Coordinates of C-alpha atoms and ligand atoms in Angstrom, one line a residue:
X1 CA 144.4 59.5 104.0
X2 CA 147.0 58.7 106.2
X3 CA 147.9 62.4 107.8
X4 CA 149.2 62.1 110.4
X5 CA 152.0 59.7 108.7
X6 CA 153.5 62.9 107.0
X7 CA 156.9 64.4 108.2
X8 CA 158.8 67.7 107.6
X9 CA 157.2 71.1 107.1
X10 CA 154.5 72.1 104.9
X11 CA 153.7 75.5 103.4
X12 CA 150.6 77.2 103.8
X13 CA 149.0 79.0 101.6
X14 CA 149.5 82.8 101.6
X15 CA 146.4 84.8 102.5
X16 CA 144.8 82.4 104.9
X17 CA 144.5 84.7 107.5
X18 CA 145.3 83.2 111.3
X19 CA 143.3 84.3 114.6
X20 CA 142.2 83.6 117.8
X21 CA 138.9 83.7 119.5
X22 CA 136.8 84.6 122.6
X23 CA 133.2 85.5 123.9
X24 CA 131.9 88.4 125.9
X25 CA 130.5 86.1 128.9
X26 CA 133.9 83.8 128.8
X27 CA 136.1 86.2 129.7
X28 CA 134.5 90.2 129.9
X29 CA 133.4 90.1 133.8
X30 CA 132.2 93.7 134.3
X31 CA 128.8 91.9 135.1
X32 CA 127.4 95.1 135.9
X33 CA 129.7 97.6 135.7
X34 CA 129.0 101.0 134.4
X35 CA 125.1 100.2 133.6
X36 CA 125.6 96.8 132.1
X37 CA 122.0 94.6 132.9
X38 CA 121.9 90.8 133.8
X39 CA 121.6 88.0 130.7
X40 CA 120.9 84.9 131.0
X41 CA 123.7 83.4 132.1
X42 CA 124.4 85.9 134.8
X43 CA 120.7 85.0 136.1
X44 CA 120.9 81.4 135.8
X45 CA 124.6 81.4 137.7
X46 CA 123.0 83.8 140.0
X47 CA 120.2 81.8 141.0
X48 CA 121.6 78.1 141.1
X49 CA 125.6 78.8 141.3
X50 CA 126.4 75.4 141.5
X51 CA 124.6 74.9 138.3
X52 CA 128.5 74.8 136.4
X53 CA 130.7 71.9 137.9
X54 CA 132.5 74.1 140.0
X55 CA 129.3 76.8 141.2
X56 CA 131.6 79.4 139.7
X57 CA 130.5 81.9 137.3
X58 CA 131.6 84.9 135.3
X59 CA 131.2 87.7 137.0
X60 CA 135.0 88.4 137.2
X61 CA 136.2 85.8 135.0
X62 CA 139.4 87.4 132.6
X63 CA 138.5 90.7 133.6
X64 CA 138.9 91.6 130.3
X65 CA 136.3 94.6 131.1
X66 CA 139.7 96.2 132.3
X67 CA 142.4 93.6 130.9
X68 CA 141.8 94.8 127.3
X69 CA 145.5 96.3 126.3
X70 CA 147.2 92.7 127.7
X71 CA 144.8 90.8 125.1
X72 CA 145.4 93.2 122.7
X73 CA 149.4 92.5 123.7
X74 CA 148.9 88.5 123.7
X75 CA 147.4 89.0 120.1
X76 CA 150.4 91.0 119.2
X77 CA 153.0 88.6 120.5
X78 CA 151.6 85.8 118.9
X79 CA 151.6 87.8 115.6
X80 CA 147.2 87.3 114.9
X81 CA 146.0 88.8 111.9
X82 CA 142.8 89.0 113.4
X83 CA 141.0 88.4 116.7
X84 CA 137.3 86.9 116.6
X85 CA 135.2 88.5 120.0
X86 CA 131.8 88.7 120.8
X87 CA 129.9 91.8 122.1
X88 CA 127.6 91.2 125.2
X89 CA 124.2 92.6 124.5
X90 CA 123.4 93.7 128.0
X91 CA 126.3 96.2 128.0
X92 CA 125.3 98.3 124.8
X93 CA 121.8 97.9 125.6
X94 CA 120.8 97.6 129.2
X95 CA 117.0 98.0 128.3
X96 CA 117.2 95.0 125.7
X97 CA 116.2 97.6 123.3
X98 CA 117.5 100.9 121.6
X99 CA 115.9 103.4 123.5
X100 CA 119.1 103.9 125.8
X101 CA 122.4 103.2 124.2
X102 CA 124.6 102.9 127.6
X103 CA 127.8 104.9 126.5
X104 CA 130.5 103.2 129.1
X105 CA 129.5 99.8 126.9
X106 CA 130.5 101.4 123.3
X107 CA 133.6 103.1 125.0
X108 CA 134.8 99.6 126.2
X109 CA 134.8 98.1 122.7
X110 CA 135.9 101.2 120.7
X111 CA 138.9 101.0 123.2
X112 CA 139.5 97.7 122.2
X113 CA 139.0 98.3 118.6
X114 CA 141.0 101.3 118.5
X115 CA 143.8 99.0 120.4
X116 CA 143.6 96.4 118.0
X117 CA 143.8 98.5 115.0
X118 CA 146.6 100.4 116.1
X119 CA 148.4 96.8 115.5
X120 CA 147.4 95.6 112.4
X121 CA 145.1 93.3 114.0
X122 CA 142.3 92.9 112.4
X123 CA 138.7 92.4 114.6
X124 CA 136.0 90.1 113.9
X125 CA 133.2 90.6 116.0
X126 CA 130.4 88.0 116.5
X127 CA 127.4 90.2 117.4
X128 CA 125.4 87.0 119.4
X129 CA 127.2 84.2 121.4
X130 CA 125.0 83.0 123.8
X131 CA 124.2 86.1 126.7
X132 CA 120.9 86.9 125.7
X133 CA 119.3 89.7 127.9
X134 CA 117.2 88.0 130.6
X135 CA 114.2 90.5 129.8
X136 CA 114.5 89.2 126.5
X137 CA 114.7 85.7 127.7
X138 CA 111.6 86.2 130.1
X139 CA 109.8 87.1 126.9
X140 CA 110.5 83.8 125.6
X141 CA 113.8 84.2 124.0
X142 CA 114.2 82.8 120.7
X143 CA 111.1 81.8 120.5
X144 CA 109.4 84.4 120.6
X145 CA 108.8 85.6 116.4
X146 CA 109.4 89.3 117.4
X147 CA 112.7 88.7 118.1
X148 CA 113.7 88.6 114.1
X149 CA 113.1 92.4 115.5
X150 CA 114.8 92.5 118.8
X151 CA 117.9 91.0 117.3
X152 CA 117.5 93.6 114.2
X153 CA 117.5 96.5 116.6
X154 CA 120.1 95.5 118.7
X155 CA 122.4 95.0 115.0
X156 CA 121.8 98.4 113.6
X157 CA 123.3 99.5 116.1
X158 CA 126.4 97.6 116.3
X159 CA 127.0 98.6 113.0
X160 CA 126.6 102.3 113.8
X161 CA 128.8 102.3 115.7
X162 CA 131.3 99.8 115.0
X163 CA 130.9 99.3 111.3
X164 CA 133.6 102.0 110.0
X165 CA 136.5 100.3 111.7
X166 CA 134.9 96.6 111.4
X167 CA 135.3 94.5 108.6
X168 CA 134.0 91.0 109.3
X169 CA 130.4 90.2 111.4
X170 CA 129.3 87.1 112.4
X171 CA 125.4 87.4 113.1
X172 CA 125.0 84.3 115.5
X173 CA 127.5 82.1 117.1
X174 CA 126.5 78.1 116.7
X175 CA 122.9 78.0 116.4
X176 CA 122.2 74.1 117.6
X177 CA 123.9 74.8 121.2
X178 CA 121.6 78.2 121.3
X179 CA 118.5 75.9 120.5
X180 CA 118.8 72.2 120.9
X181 CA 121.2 72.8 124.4
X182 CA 119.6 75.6 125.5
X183 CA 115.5 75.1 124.9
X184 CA 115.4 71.0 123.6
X185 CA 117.8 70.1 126.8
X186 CA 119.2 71.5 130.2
X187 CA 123.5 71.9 129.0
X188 CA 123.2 75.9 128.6
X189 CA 121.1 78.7 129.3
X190 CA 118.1 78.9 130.0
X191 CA 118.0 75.1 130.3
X192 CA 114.0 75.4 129.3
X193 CA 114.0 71.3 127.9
X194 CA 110.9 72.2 126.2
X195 CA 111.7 68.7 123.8
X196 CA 110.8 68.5 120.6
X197 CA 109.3 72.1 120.7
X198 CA 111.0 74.8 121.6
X199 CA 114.4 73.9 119.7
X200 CA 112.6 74.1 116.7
X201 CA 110.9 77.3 117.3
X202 CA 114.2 78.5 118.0
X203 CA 115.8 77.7 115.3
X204 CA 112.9 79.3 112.7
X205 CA 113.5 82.6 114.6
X206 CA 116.9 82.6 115.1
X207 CA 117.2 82.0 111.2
X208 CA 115.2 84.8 110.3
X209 CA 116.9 86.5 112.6
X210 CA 120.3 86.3 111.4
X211 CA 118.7 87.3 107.8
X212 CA 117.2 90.3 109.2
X213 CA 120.9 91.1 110.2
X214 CA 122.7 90.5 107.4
X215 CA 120.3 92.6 105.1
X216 CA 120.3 95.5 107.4
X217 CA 124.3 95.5 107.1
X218 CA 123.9 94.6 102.8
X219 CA 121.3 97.5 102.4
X220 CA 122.4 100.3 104.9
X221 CA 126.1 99.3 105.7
X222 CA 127.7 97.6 102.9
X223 CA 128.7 100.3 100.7
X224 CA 130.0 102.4 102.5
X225 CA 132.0 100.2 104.6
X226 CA 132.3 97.4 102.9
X227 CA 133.0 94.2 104.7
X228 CA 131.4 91.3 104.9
X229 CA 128.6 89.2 107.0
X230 CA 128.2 85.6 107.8
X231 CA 126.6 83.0 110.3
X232 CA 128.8 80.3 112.3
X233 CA 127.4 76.6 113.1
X234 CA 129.1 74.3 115.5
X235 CA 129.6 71.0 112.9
X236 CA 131.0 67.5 113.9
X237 CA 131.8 64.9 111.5
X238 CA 129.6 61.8 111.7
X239 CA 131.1 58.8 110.4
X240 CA 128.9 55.8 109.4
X241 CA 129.8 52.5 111.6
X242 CA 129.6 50.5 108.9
X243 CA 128.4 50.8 105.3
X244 CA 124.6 50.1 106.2
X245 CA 125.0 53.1 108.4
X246 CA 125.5 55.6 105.9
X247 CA 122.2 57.0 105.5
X248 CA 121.6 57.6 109.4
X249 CA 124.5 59.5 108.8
X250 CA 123.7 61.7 106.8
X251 CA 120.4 61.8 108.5
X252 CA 122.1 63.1 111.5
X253 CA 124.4 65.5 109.5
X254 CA 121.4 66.9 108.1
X255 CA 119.7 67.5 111.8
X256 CA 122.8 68.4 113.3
X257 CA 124.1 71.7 111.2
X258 CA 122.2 71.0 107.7
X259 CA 119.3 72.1 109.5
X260 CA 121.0 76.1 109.6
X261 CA 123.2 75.6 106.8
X262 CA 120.7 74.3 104.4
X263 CA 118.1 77.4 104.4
X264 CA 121.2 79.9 103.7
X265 CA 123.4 77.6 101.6
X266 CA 121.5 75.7 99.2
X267 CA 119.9 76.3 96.0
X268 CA 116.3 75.6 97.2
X269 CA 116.9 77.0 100.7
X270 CA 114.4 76.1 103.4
X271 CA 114.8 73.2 106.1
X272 CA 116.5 69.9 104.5
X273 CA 113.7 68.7 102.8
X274 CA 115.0 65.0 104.7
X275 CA 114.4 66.5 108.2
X276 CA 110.9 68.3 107.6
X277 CA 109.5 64.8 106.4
X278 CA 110.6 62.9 109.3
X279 CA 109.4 65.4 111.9
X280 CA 106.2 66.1 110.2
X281 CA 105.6 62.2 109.7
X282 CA 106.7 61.9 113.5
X283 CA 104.6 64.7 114.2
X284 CA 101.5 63.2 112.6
X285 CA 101.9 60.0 114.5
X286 CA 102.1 61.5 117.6
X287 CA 98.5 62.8 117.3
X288 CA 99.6 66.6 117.1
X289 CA 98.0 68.8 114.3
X290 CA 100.5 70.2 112.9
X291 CA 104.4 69.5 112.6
X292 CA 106.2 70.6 115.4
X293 CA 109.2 71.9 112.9
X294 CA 107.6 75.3 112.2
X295 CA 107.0 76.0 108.6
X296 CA 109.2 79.0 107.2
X297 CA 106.8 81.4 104.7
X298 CA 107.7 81.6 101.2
X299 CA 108.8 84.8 101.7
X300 CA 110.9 83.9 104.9
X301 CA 113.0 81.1 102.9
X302 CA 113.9 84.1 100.3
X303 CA 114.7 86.1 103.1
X304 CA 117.3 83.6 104.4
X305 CA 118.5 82.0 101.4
X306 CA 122.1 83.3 100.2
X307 CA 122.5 85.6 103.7
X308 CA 125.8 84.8 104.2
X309 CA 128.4 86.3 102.5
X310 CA 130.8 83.3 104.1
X311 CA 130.3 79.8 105.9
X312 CA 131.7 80.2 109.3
X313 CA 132.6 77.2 111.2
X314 CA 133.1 76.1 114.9
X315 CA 134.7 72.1 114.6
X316 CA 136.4 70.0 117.4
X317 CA 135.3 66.5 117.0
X318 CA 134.0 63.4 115.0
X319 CA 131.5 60.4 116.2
X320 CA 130.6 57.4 114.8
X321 CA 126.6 57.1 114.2
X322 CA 124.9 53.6 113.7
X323 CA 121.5 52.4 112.9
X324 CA 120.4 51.5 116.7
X325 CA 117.3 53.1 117.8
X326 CA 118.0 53.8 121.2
X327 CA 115.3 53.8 123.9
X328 CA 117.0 56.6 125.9
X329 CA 115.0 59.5 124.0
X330 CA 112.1 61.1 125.6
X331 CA 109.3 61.4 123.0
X332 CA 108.7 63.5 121.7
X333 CA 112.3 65.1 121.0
X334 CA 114.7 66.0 118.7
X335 CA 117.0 63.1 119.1
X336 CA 113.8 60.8 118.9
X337 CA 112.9 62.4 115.7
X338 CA 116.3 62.0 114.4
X339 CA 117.1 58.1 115.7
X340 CA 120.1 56.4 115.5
X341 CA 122.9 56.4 118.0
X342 CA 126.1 58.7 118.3
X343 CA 129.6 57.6 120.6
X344 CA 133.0 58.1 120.4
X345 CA 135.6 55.4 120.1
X346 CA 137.8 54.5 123.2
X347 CA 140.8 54.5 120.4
X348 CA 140.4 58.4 119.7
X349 CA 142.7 60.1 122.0
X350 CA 140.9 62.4 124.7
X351 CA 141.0 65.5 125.9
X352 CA 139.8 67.0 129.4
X353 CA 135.9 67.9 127.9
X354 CA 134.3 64.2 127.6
X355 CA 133.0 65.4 124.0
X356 CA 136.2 65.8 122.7
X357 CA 138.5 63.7 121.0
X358 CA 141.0 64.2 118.6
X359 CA 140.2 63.0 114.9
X360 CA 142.0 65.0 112.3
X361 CA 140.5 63.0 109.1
X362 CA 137.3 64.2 110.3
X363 CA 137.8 67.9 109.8
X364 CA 139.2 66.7 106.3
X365 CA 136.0 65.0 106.0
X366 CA 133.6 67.9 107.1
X367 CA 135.6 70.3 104.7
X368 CA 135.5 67.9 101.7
X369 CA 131.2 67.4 102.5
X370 CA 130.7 71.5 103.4
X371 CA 132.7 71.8 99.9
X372 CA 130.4 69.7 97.5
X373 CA 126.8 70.1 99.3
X374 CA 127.2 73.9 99.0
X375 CA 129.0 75.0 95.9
X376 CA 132.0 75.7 97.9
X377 CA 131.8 78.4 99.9
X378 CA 134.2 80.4 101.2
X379 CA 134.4 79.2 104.8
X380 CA 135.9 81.1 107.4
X381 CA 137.4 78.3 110.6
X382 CA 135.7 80.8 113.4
X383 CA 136.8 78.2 116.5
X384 CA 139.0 75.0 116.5
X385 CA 140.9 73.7 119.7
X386 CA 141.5 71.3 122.5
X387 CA 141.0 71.2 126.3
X388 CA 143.2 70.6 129.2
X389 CA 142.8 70.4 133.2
X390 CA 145.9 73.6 132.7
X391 CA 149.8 73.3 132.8
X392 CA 151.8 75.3 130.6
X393 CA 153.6 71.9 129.1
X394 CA 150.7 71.5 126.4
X395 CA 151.9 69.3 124.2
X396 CA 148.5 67.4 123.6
X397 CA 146.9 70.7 122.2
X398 CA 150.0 71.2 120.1
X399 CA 149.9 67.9 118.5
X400 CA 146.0 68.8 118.1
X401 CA 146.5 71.9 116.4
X402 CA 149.1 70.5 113.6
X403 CA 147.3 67.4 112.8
X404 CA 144.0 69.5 112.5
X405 CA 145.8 72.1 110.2
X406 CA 147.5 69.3 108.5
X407 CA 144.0 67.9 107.8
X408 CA 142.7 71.5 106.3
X409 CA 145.3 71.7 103.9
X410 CA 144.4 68.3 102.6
X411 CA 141.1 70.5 101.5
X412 CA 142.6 73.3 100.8
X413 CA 144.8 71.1 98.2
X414 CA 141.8 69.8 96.8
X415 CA 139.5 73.2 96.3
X416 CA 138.2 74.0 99.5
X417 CA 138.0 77.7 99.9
X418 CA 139.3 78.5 103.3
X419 CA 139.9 82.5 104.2
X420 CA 140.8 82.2 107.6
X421 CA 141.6 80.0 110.9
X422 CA 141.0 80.8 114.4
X423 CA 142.2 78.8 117.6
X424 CA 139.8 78.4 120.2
X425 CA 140.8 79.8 122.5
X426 CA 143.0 82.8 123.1
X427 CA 143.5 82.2 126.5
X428 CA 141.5 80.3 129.1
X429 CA 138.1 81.1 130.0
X430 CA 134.8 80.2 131.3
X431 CA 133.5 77.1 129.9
X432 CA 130.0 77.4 129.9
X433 CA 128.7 74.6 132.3
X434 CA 131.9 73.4 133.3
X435 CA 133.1 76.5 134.5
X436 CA 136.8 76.5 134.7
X437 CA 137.8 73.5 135.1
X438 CA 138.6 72.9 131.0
X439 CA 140.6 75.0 129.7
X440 CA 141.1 75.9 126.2
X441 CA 143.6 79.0 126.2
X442 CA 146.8 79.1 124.2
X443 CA 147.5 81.2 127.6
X444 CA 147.0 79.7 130.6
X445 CA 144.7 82.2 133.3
X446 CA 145.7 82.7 136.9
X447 CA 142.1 83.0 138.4
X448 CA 143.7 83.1 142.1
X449 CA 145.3 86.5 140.9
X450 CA 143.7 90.1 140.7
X451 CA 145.1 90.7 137.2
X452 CA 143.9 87.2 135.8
X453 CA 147.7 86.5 135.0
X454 CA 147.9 85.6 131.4
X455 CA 151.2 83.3 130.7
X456 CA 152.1 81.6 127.3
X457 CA 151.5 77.9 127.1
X458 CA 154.1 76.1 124.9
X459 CA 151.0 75.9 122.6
X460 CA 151.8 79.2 122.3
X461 CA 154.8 79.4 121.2
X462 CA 154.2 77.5 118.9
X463 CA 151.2 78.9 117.2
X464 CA 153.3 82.1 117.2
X465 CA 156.4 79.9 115.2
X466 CA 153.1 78.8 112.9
X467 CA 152.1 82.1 111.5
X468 CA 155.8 83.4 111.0
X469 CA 156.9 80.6 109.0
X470 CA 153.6 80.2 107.0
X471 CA 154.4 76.4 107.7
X472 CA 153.4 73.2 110.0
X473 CA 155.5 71.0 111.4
X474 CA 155.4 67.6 113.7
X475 CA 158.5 68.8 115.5
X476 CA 158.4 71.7 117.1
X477 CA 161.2 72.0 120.6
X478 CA 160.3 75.7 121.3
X479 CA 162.1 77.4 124.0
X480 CA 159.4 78.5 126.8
X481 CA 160.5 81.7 127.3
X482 CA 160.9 85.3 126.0
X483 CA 157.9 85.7 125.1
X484 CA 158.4 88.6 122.3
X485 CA 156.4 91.1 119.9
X486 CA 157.7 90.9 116.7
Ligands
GBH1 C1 132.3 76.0 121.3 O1 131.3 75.1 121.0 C2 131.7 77.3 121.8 O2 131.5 78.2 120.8 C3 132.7 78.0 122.8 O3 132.0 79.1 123.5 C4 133.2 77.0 123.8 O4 134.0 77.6 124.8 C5 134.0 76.0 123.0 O5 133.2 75.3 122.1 C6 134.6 74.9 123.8 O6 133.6 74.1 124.4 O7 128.7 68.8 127.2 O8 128.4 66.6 126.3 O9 126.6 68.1 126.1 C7 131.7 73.9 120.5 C8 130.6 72.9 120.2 C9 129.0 71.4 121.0 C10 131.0 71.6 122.2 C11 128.3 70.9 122.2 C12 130.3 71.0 123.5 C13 128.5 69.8 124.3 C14 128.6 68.4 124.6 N1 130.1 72.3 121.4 N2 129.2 70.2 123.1 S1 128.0 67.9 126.2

């Protein structure tokens, strides 16, 4: 496939609905306004506030606590059939729990519901991405079983409330970051780099979890609302080095997202049966009694098997994988379990996060795999986008978005079932442990103003030019002003 070789427009298929998307701690602020309790990632940034690259946090950050109607007015002028959001725990339920429902919480997102509707636009709210309550967290977080009830609790609710004007849930966003970065290493909160351990606990619960969910909303939502209910996963493409290499992988595919895709996806559900040998033969080696990959019941891999009405999927990047045991990994762990060795080539052009290059034929690749390990599911693109240091001349991201669009009709040509794509991200916001100095926004964000400033990047423009035609193009000249609703 040469893609990127292709001139002149082409047509996208009607129906594919387009988006953009966001999350509570990246842009909300509010930290405590009106009753709203601390998560994890206002503790941790409270604590150690030079923890992210530039000891900023986000308290403040968009201010979108009060800077709902200008989102709702970016969505508009770009002309989004839906917007993809995430609730923040915290602010519905200050206690953790459903004892006290804190009204001012529900208010802010009916308001921006009830503004969004009012449009045509439709929302898509992600119920968890990543700003677990800190009394939660204090409890041991995910990895703690009795959060399958926690979580439960906390998703009745949203859909009490929320459920007549919502059509489309995401339970959890990108399980490996919330486990593997979050309990297996120190790159988000609560940094526990428990190795080898707590990832894996996590990942059991956070399963059964995200089942719990989506049969709450199947048996006491569904029919009378009736929309729909699905999981996103973070998935890179791993390309083999060279053809020895092919195995390791598919190895690391497996690990990486197989390892939540597989007990909701496949036929047999349950862990890939690839990764529960290794680790338990790892396990065994190491002395310990038991696997440290918990074992999901028989009744648990029912439970999570087919809860998904629709694949969502977070993609950015490829790396090439080879054969190489490297002697960086602390054993045990997960990437010591896994072996082999992951890098990016210095040919793949960059963008300002380290992790992210731009490799269209990947995305191809990921869609093609997703398409034949899984019966084709109905995928739903939940985040796909490229970072700057700012400037509203963004003609990197541009070029990023078409060849990466280009690439997903390639598999759309060829049977993949895609509903729906969403840019990461609507506008700039807080990037997790880099705080914000990557930026990821088809607006660019004044931080130095009150308001947070929101101003069209070029990226914009032509995202906007994108969903009117129904078409991609490698030369797009838009003019950088007059921003307009249609
Ligand atoms: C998404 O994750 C998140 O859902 C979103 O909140 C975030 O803003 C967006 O990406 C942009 O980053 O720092 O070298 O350890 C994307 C998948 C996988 C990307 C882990 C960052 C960390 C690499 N992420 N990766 S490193």
């Amino acid at each position: 496939k040469t893609i990127q070789d292709r001139h002149g427009p082409r047509k996208i298929p009607d129906g594919l609905m387009f988006g953009a998307a966001t999350a509570s701690y990246q842009i909300e602020g509010g930290w405590d306004a009106d009753g709203k309790t601390e998560n994890i990632w206002d503790y941790m940034t409270h604590k150690n506030p030079c923890v992210t690259d530039d000891c900023l946090n986000g308290d403040i950050a968009n201010d979108s606590y009060n800077q709902y109607k200008r989102d709702v007015e970016m969505m508009r002028e770009l002309g989004l059939d839906f917007y993809r959001f995430s609730l923040s725990w915290t602010r519905i339920l200050p206690s953790s729990f459903p004892d006290k429902i804190n009204e001012a919480g529900i208010q802010y997102y009916n308001n921006l519901i009830d503004e969004m509707l009012r449009y045509n636009i439709e929302p898509m709210i992600t119920l968890y991405h990543w700003d677990l309550p800190q009394k939660l967290q204090e409890m041991g977080g995910w990895t703690n079983p009795h959060i399958v009830n926690w979580f439960a609790d906390y998703a009745r609710v949203v859909f009490e409330h929320f459920g007549d004007r919502v059509k489309y849930w995401i339970t959890m966003n990108e399980p490996r970051e919330i486990c593997y970065q979050g309990y297996g290493d120190v790159t988000k909160a609560p940094k526990l780099n428990i190795k080898g351990f707590a990832e894996y606990l996590c990942a059991k619960n956070l399963l059964v979890a995200h089942a719990n969910a989506y049969h709450i909303y199947n048996n006491e939502f569904k029919a009378k609302f009736g929309g729909v209910i699905g999981i996103t996963v973070s998935a890179h493409w791993y390309e083999p080095e060279t053809e020895n290499d092919s195995e390791i992988a598919d190895q690391t595919m497996q690990f990486e997202w197989g390892q939540y895709l597989h007990p909701i996806f496949s036929e047999s559900g349950d862990f890939p049966v690839s990764m529960k040998e290794k680790i338990a033969t790892k396990s065994a080696a190491q002395s310990f009694a038991r696997s440290r990959l918990p074992e999901f019941t028989a009744d648990e891999v029912a439970l999570v098997k087919g809860s998904s009405d629709f694949l969502g999927l977070n993609h950015y990047t490829t790396y090439l994988v080879n054969n190489k045991t490297s002697d960086i990994n602390s054993v045990p762990s997960y990437y010591d379990d896994l072996g082999g060795t992951r890098y990016q080539s210095e040919d793949w052009k960059a963008a300002a996060s380290i992790w992210l290059k731009e490799v269209p034929s990947g995305f191809y690749n990921l869609l093609t795999r997703l398409r034949n390990l899984y019966n084709n599911p109905t995928i739903m693109i939940t985040e796909n986008g490229f970072s700057t240091r700012g400037g509203l001349e963004d003609d990197d991201r541009i070029d990023y978005y078409v060849s990466y669009l280009d690439a997903m009709l390639d598999a759309i040509d060829e049977g993949s079932n895609i509903a729906a794509y969403a840019a990461w991200s609507l506008m700039d916001n807080f990037e997790w442990m880099r705080g914000y100095t990557e930026r990821f926004g088809l607006y660019e964000v004044d931080y130095k103003s009150p308001q947070r400033t929101r101003t069209p990047r070029k990226s914009a423009y032509v995202y906007k030019q994108i969903i009117r035609a129904r078409e991609i193009d490698y030369h797009y000249k838009p003019q950088m002003t007059g921003m307009t609703i249609d």
